[in-house]
Short mmCIF file of C-alpha atoms in Angstrom, two decimals:
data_model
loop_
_atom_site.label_atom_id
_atom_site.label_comp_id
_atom_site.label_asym_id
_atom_site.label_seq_id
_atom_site.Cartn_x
_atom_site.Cartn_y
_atom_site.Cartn_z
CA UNK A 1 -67.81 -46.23 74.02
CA UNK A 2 -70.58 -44.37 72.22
CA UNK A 3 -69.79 -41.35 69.51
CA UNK A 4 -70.55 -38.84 72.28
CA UNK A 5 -68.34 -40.23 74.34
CA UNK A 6 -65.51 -40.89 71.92
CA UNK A 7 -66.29 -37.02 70.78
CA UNK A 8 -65.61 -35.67 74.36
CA UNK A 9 -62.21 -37.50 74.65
CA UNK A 10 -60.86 -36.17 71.17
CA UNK A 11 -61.88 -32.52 71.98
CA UNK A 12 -59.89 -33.11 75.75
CA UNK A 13 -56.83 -34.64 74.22
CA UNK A 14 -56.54 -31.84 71.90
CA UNK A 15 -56.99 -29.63 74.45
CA UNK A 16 -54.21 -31.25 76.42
CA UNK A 17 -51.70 -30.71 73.34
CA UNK A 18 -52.62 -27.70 72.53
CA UNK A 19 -51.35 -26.96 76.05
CA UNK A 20 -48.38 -28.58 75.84
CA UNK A 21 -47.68 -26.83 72.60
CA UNK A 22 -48.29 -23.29 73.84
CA UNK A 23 -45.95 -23.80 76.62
CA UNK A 24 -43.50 -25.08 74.63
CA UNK A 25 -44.12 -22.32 72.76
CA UNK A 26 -44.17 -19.57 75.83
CA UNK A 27 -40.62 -21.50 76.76
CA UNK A 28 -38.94 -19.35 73.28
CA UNK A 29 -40.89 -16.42 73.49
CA UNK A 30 -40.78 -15.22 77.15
CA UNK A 31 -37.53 -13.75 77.98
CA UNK A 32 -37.16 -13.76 81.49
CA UNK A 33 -38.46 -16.02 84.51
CA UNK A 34 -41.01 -13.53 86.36
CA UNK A 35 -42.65 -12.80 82.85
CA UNK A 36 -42.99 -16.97 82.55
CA UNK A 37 -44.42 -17.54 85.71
CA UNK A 38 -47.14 -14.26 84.94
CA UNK A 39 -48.28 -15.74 81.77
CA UNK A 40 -48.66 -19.80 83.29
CA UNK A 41 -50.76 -18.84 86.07
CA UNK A 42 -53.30 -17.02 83.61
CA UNK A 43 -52.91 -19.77 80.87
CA UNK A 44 -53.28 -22.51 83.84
CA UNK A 45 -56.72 -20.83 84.28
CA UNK A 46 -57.84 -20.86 81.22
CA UNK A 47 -57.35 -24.58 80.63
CA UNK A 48 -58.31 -25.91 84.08
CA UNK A 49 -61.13 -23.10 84.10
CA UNK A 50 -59.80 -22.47 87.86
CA UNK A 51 -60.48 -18.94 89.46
CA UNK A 52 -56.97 -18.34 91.02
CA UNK A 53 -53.49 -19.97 90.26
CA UNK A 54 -50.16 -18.92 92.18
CA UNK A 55 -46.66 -20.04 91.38
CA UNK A 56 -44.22 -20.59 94.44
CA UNK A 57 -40.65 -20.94 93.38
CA UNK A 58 -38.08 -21.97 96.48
CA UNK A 59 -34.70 -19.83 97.17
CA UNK A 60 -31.51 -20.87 96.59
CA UNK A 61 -30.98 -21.65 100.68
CA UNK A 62 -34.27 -23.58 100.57
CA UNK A 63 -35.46 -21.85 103.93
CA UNK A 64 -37.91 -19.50 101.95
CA UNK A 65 -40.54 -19.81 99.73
CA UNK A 66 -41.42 -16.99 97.12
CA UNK A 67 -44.99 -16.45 95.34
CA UNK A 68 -43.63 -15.04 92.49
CA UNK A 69 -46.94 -15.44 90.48
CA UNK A 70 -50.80 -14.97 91.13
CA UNK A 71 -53.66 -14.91 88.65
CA UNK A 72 -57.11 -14.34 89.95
CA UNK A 73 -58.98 -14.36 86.52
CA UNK A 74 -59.29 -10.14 86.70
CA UNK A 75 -55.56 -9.59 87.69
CA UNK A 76 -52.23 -10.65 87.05
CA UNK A 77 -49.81 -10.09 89.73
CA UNK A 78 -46.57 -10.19 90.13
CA UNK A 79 -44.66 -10.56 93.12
CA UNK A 80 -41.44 -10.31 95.19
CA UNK A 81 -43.20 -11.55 98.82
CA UNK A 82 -41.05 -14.37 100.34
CA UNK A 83 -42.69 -16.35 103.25
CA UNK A 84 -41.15 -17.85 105.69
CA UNK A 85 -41.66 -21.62 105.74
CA UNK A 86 -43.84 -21.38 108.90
CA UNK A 87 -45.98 -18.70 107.55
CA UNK A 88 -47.27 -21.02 104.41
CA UNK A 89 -50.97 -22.73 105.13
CA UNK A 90 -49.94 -26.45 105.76
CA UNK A 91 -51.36 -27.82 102.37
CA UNK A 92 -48.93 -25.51 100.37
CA UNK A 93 -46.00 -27.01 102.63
CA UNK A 94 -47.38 -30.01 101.46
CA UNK A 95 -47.28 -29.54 97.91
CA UNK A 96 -43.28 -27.54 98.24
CA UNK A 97 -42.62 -30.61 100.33
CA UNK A 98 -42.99 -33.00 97.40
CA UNK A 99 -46.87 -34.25 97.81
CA UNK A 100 -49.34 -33.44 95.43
CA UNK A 101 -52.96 -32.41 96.75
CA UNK A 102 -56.08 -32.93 94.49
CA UNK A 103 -59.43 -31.57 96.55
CA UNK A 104 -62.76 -30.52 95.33
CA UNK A 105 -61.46 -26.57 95.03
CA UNK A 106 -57.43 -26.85 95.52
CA UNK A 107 -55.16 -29.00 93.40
CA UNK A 108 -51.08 -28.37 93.98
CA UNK A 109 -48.69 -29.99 91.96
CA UNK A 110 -45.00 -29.65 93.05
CA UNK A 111 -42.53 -28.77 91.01
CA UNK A 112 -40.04 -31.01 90.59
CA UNK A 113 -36.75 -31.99 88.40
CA UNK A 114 -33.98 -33.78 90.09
CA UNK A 115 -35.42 -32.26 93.54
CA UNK A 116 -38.40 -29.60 94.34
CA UNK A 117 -38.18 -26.53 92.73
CA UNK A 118 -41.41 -24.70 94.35
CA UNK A 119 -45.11 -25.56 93.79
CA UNK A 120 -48.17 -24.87 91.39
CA UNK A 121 -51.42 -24.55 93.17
CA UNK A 122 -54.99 -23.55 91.50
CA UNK A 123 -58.41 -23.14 93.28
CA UNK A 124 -62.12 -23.04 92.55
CA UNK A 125 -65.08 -20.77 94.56
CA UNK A 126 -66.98 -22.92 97.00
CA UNK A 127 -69.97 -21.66 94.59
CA UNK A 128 -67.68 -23.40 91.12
CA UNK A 129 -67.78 -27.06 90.40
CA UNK A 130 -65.64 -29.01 92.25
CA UNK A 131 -62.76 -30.60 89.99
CA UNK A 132 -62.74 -33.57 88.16
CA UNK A 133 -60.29 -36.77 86.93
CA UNK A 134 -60.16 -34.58 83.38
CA UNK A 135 -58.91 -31.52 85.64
CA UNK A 136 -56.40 -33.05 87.37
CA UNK A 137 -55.05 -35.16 84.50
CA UNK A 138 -54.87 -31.80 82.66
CA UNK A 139 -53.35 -29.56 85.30
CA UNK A 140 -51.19 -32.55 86.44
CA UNK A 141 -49.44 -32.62 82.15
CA UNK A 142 -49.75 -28.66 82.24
CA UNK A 143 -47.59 -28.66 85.76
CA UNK A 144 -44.82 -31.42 84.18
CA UNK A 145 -44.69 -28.73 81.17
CA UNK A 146 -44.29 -25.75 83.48
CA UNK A 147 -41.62 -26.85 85.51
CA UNK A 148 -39.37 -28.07 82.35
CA UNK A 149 -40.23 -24.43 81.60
CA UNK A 150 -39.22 -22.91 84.48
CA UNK A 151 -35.94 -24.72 85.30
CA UNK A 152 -34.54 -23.95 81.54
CA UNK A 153 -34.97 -20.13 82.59
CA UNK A 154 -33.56 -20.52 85.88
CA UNK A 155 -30.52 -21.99 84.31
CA UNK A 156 -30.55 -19.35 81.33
CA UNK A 157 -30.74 -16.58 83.94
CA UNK A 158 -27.60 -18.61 86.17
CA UNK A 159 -25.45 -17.93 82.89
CA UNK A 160 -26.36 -14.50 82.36
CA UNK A 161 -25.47 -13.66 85.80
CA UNK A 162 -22.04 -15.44 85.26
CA UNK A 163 -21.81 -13.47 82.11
CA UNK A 164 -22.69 -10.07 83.52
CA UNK A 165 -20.30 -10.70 86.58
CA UNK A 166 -17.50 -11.69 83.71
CA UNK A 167 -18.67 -8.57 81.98
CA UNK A 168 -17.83 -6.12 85.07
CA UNK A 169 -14.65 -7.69 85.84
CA UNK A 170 -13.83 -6.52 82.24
CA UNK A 171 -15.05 -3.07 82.51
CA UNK A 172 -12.71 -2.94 85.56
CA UNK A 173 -9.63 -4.38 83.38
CA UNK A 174 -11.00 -1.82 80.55
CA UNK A 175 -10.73 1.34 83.36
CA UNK A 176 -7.13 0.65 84.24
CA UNK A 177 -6.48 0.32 80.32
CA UNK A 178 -6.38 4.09 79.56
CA UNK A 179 -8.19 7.14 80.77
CA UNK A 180 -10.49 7.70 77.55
CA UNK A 181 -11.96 4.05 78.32
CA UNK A 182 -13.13 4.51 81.72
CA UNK A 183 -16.48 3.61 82.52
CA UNK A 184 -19.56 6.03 82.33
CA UNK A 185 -20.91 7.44 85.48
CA UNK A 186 -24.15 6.07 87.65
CA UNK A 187 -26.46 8.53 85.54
CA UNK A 188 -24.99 7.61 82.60
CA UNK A 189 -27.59 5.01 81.68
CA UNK A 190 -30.34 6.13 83.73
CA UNK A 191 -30.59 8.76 81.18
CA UNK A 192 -29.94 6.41 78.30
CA UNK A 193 -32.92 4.02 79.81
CA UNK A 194 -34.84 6.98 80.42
CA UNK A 195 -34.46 8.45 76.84
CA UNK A 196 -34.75 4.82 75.01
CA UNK A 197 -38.62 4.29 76.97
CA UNK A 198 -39.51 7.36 75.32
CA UNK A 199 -39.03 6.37 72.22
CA UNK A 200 -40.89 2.89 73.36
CA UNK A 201 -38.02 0.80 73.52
CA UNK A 202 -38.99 -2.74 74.91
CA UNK A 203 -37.37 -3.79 78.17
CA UNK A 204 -35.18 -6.48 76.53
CA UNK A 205 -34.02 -3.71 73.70
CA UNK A 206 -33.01 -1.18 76.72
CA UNK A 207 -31.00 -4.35 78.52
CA UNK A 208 -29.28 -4.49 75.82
CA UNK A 209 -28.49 -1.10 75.68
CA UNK A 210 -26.99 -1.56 79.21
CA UNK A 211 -24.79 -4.92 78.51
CA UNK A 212 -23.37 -2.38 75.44
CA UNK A 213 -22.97 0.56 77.45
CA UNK A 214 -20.52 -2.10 79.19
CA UNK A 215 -18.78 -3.93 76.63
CA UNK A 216 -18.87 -1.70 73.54
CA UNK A 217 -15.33 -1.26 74.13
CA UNK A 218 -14.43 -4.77 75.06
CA UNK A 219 -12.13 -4.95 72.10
CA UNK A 220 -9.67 -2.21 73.78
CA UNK A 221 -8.08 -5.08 75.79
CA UNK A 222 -6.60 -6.44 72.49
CA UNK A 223 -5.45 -2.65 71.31
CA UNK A 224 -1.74 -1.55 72.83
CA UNK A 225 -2.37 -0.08 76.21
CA UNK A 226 0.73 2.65 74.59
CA UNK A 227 -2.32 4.05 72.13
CA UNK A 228 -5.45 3.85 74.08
CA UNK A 229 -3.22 6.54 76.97
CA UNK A 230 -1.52 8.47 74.84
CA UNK A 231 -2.49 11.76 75.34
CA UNK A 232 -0.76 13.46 71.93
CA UNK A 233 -1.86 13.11 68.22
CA UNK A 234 -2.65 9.53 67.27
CA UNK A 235 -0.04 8.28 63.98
CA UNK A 236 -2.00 7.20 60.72
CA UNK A 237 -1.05 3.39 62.36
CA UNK A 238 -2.06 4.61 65.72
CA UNK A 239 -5.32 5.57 64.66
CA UNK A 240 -6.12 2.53 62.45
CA UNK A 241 -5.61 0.12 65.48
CA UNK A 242 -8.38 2.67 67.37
CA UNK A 243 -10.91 2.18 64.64
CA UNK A 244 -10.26 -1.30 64.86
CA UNK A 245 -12.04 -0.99 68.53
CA UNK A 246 -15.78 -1.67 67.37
CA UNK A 247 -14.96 -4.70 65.44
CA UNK A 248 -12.85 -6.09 68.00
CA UNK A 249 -15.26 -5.70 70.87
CA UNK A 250 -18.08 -7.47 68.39
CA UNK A 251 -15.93 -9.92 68.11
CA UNK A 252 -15.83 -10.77 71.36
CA UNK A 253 -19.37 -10.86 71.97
CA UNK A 254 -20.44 -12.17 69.10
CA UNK A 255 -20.08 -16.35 70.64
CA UNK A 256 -22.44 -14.90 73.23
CA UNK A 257 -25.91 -15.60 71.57
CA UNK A 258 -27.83 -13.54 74.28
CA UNK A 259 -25.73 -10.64 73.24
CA UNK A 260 -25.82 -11.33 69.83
CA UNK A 261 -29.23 -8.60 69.29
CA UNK A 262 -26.31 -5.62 70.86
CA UNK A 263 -24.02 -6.60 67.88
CA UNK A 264 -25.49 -3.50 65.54
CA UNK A 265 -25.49 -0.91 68.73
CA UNK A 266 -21.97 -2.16 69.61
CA UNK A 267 -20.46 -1.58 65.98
CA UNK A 268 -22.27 1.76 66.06
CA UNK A 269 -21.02 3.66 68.82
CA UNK A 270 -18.24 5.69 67.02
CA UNK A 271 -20.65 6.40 63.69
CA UNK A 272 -21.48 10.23 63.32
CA UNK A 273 -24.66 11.31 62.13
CA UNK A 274 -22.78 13.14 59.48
CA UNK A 275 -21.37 10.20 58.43
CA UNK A 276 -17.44 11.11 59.33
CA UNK A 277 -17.25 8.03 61.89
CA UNK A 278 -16.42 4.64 61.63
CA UNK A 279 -16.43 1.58 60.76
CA UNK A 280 -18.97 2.02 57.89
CA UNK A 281 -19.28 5.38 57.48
CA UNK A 282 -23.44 5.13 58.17
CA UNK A 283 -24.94 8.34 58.71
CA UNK A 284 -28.62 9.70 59.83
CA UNK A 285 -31.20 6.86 60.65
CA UNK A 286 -29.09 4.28 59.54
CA UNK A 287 -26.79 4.11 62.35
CA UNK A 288 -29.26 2.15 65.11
CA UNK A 289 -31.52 4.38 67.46
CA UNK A 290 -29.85 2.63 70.23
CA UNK A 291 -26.48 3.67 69.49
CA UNK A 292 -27.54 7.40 68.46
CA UNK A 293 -29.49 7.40 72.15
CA UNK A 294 -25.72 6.35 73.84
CA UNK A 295 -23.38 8.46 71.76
CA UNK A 296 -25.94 11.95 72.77
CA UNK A 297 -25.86 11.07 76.34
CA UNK A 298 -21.94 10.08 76.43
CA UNK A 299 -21.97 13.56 74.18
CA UNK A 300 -23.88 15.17 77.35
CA UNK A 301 -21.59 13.42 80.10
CA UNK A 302 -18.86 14.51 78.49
CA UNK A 303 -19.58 18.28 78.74
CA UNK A 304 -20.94 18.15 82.33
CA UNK A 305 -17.59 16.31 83.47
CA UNK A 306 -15.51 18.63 81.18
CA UNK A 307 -13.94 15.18 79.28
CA UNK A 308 -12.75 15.92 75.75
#
């Protein structure tokens, strides 16, 4: 092997860990599966120099397959199409089926773990070069990478559905606790989301806001159902097991680490801007934007429903 030669293979193998790094990378950065998918197909492009790449991810029946990705080098899309098996070209059943295709302008790599997940397919213009060994050995490492990638999300995304489910059924148990812990009404965080994007709130900062709109007053299931309905004045020992609530609902989802970033909002909630509220007495801009968006907009359902 001459120096030219050897020179050529350093520069690839680099480039083939510096792929593997990035996704690893894009795996702890990229917080939900449709946002993953988006940034492969581009990044796919870029290291196989290919002029389209879709992702194809199977449902959970199996009987459809979904194109949840598409990068033509000018656009990224994103999609919800699903296609019915018989209305996929026969070398994409091919690659969802398990084979992998490697032609001049098409390479598909399926995506498998302990069974097919979906499929990875790239293409060239007739007028491009046609694809080489190099090409597929790097889009066949870059496709291993993606669907590790892939199936730790769909897993994440499993236990936050399990979580959100468990953290309904407690908003239901919280509703029959007492009539001052009822949940908000179907406006009630359109407003807050609507609000929180104005100030230019990221999408994962205004989920949050909606798990806490949920749970901040998880901790009410551990305070005497005899305090949170009575209707009179609140005793000096009434009232300290009520400002107990924040503390107690952080409590509870502080094991959760996906909820962990709704901690500050959650311990917020009952802070005034005057700094009368509790439990740390903050006041002004140092109670958490999120929590000062929800306690205006409870503020305004309150009046329109004519709650105290």
């Amino acid at each position: 092997m001459n120096t030219s030669d050897s020179s050529i293979l350093t520069k690839r193998y680099k480039q083939i860990i510096s792929a593997v790094h990035i996704v690893y990378r894009l795996v702890n950065s990229t917080p939900n599966l449709r946002e993953l998918s988006l940034r492969l197909t581009r990044l796919v492009c870029q290291f196989v120099h290919a002029s389209s790449a879709s992702i194809y991810l199977l449902g959970p029946d199996r009987k459809k397959l979904c194109m949840i990705a598409s990068f033509n080098n000018q656009i990224n899309i994103l999609t919800a199409n699903r296609c019915e098996f018989k209305k996929v070209s026969p070398k994409e059943m091919a690659v969802v089926s398990g084979s992998s295709v490697f032609e001049k302008r098409l390479m598909g790599m399926p995506l498998i773990t302990d069974e097919c997940i979906g499929a990875m397919i790239i293409k060239r213009k007739p007028s491009e070069p046609a694809f080489d060994e190099y090409d597929r050995e790097m889009f066949t490492i870059f496709a291993e990478q993606a669907v590790t990638a892939i199936r730790n999300l769909q897993f994440f995304e499993q236990q936050q559905k399990i979580i959100l489910e468990t953290m309904r059924l407690i908003q239901t148990l919280l509703d029959r606790q007492g009539p001052g812990l009822r949940s908000h009404s179907s406006v009630y965080f359109k407003i807050v989301r609507q609000i929180a994007m104005r100030f230019r709130m990221g999408q994962e900062a205004v989920n949050g806001l909606y798990y806490a709109s949920i749970l901040h007053n998880a901790g009410a299931l551990d305070i005497p159902y005899q305090i949170l309905s009575k209707k009179g004045v609140l005793s000096k020992e009434e009232f300290a097991h009520l400002r107990s609530l924040p503390e107690k609902s952080a409590a509870l989802i502080r094991p959760i680490e996906f909820l962990r970033p709704i901690l500050p909002v959650v311990l917020s909630l009952h802070e005034h801007y005057d700094g009368s509220g509790y439990p740390a007495g903050l006041k002004g801009d140092a109670i958490p934007l999120g929590a000062r968006i929800m306690a205006v907009v409870d503020a305004f359902e309150s009046m329109v429903q004519g709650r105290p």
